[in-house]
Short mmCIF file of C-alpha atoms in Angstrom, two decimals:
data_model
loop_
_atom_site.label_atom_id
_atom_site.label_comp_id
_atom_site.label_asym_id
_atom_site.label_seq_id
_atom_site.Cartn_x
_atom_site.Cartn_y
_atom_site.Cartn_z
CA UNK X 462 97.98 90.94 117.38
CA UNK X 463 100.47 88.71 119.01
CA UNK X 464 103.97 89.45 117.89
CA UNK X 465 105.47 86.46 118.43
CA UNK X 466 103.25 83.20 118.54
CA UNK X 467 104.07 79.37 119.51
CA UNK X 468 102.07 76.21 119.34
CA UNK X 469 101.37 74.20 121.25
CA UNK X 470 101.38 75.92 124.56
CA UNK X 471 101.49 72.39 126.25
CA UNK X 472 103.25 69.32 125.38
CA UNK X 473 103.09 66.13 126.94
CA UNK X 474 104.25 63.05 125.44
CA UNK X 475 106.47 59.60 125.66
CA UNK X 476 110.10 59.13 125.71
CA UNK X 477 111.00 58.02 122.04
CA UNK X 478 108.35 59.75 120.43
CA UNK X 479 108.84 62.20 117.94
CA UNK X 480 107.44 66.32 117.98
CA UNK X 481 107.51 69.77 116.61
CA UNK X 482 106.63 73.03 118.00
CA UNK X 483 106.28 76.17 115.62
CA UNK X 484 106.79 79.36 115.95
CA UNK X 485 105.78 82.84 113.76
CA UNK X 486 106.79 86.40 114.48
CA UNK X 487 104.09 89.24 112.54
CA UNK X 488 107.44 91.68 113.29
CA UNK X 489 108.88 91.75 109.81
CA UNK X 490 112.06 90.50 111.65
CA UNK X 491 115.27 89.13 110.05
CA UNK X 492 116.24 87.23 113.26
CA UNK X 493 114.50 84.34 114.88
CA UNK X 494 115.97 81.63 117.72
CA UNK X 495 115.00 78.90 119.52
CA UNK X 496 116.13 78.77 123.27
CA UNK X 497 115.63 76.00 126.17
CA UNK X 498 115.01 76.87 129.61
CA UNK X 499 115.62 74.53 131.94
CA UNK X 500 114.41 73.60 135.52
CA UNK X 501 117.07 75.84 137.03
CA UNK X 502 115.94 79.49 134.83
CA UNK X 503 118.90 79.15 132.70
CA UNK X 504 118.09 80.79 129.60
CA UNK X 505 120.49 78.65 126.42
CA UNK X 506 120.55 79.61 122.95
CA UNK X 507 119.90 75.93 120.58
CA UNK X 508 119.70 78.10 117.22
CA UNK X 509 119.34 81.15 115.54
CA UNK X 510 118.20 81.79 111.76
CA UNK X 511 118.65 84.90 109.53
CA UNK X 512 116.79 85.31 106.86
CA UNK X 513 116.06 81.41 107.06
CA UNK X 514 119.42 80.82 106.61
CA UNK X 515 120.88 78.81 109.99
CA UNK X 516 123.93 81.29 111.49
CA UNK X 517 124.26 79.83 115.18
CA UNK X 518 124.00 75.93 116.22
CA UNK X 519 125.39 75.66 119.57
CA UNK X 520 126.44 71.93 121.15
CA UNK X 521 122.68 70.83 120.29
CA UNK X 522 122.02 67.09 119.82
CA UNK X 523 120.96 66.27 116.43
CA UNK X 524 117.61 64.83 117.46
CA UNK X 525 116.83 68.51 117.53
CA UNK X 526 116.10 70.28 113.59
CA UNK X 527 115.27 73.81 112.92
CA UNK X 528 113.39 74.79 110.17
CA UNK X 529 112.63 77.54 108.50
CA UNK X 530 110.60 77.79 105.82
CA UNK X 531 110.41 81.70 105.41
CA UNK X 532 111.73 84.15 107.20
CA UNK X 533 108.51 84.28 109.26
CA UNK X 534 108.41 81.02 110.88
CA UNK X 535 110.81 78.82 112.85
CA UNK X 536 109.90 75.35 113.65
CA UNK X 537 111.99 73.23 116.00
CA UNK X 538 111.51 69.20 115.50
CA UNK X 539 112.51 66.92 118.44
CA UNK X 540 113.25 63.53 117.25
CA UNK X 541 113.65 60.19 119.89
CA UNK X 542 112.55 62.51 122.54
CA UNK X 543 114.27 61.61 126.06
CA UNK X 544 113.87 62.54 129.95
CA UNK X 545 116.46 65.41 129.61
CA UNK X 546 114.63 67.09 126.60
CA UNK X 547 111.41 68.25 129.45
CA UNK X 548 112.02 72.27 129.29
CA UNK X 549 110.01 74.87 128.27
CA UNK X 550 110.79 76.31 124.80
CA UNK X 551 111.11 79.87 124.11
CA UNK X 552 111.12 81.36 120.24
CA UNK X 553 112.32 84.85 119.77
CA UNK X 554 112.88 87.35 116.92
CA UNK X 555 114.67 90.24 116.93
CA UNK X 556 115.63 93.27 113.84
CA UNK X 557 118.47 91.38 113.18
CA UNK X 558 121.10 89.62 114.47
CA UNK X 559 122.85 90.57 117.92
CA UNK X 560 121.64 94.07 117.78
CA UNK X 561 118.37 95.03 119.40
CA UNK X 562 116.07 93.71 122.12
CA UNK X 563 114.74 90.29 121.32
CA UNK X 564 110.79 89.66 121.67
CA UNK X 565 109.99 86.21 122.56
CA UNK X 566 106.71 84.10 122.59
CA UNK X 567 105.10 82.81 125.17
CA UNK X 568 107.01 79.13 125.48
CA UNK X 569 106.48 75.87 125.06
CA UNK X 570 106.33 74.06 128.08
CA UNK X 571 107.55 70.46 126.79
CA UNK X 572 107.08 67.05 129.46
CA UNK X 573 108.79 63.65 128.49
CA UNK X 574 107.47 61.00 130.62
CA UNK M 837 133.07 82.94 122.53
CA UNK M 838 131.19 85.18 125.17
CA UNK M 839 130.89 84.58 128.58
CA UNK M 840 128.36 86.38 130.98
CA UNK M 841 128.18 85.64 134.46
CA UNK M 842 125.26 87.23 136.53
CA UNK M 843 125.30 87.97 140.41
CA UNK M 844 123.72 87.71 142.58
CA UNK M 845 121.74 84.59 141.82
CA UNK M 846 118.90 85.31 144.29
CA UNK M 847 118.20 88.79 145.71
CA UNK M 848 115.78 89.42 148.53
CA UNK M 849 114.80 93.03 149.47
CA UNK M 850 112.19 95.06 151.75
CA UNK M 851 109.35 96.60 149.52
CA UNK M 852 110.97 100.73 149.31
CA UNK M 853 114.86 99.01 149.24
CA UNK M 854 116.99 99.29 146.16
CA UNK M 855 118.29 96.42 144.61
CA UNK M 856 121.57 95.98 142.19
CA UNK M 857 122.58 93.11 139.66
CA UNK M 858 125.57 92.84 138.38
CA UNK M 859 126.71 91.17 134.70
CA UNK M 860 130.16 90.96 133.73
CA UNK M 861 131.10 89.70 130.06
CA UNK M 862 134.15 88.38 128.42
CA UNK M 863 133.80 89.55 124.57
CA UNK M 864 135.27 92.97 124.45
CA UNK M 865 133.58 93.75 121.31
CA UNK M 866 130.21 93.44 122.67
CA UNK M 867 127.95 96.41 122.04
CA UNK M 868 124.64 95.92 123.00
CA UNK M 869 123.52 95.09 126.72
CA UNK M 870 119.85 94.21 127.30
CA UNK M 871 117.65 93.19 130.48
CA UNK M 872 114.90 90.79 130.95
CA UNK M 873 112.68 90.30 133.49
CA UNK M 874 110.94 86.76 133.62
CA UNK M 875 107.51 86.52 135.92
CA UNK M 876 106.60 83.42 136.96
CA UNK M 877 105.20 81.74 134.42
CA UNK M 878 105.56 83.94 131.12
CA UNK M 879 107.75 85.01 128.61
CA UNK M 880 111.40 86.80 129.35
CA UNK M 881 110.43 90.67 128.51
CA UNK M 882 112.88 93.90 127.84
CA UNK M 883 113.39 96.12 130.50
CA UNK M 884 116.17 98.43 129.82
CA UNK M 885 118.78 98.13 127.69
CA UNK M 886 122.06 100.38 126.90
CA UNK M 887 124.79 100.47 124.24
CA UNK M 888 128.18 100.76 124.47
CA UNK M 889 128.60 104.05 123.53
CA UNK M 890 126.82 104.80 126.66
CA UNK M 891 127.71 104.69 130.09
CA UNK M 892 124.29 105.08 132.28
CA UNK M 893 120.12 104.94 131.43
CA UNK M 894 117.39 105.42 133.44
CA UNK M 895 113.55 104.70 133.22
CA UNK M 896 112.04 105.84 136.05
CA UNK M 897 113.18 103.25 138.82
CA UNK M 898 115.48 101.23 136.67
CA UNK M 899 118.86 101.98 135.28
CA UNK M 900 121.76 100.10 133.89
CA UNK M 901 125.05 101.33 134.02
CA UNK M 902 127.64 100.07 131.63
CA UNK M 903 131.65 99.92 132.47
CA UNK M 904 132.98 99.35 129.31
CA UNK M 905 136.92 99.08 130.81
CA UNK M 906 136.04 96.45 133.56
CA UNK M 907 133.29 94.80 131.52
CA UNK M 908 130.45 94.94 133.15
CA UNK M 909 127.22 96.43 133.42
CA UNK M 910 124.74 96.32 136.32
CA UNK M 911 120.93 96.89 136.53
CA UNK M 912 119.85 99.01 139.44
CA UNK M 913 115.72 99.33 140.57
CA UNK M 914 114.91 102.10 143.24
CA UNK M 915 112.10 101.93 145.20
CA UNK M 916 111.30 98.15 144.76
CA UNK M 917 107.46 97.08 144.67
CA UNK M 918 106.53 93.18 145.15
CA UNK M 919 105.40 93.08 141.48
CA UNK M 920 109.08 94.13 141.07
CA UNK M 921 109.52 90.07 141.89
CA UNK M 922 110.42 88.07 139.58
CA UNK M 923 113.92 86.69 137.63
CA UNK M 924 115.63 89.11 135.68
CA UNK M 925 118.72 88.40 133.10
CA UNK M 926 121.42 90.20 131.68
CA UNK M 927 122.66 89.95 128.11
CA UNK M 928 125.84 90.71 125.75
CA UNK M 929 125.62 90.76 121.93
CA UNK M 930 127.49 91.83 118.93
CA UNK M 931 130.63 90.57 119.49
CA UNK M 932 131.68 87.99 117.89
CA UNK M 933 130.35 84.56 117.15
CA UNK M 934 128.01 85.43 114.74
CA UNK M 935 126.87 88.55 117.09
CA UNK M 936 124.98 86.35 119.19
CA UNK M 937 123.17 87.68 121.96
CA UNK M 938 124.77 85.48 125.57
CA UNK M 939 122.52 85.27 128.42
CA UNK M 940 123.41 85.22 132.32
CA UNK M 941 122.10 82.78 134.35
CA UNK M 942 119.34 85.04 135.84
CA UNK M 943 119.22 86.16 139.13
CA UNK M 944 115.49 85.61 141.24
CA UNK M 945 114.68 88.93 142.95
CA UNK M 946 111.92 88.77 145.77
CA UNK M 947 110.60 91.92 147.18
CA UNK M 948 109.21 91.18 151.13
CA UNK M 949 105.73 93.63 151.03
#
């Protein structure tokens, strides 16, 4: 069984438009997060959620809504979606919060034309 | 908050060389000091992590060795192999900010066969 899971895989759409990508960790994990990496590697935290309860929103426009609708699944809506947004998307869970390796899902790779 | 920063950013070795990454962090009351590696193309996955109440682990070719004074912490791999390829990140968590888990900016090792 996958541990962590994210859908869609692939995501290709226009600037403006508006799209989600969910996520859902089978760990029995307090801890989920959404991070972007960009062209360069750089791995950035957006959010992290404990017990569906948001604990960390770095400088993340606000086009950009987590939610969590159990402690199970994170979904990350992109609103107005620009140039700059084209990244792949990584979930994550981990035990709980800063303590313990974090197991991530296999990405979203996200293309605004 | 924390700060890592991760050096070198690329790293290219002879397949048999040893190569060494270094991480320092900013957040003296970090605890918890994982390592990724990143193939091309997939998900960022645990390789070795260590805790400050430790100062050196080893699995098999890898170790990480943690210098809690200086703050820092570097990932050594003996022996390299060109599936040993691949970008590999350092992390600091449990400090403060909500115990958020701060990436470095990766570094891109390339083992020469």
């Amino acid at each position: 069984d996958t541990a962590v899971s994210q859908t869609p895989k692939y995501l290709v759409t226009q600037m403006g438009n508006d799209k989600s990508i969910k996520c859902e960790q089978n760990l029995g994990h307090d801890t989920m997060y959404w991070y972007k990496q960009d062209s360069k590697k750089f791995l950035k935290i957006m959010f992290s959620y404990n017990n569906k309860e948001l604990i960390i929103n770095e400088t993340v426009p606000n086009r950009f809504s987590p939610k969590s609708p159990d402690k199970a699944h994170l979904n990350l809506h992109i609103n107005s979606l620009e140039l700059g947004d084209s990244a792949v998307y990584f979930c994550a869970s981990s035990q709980r919060q800063g303590a313990g390796e974090q197991y991530f899902g296999p990405g979203t790779r996200l293309t605004v034309t | 908050g924390e700060n890592v920063e991760q050096h070198p950013s690329t790293l290219s070795v002879q397949e048999g060389d040893s190569a060494v990454i270094k991480c320092t962090y900013s957040d003296s009351a970090s605890n918890y000091f994982p390592w990724y590696k990143q193939e091309l193309g997939k998900r960022p996955q645990l390789i070795i992590d260590i805790r400050s109440n430790v100062g050196e682990k080893k699995d098999q070719r890898i170790a990480v060795t943690l210098n809690k004074t200086a703050k820092h912490f570097s990932l050594h791999i003996t022996e390299t192999q060109p599936e040993d390829s691949a970008v590999y990140f350092c992390a600091a968590s449990g400090g403060g900010g909500a115990g958020k888990s701060t990436f470095g900016d990766g570094t891109t090792l390339t083992v020469k066969p």
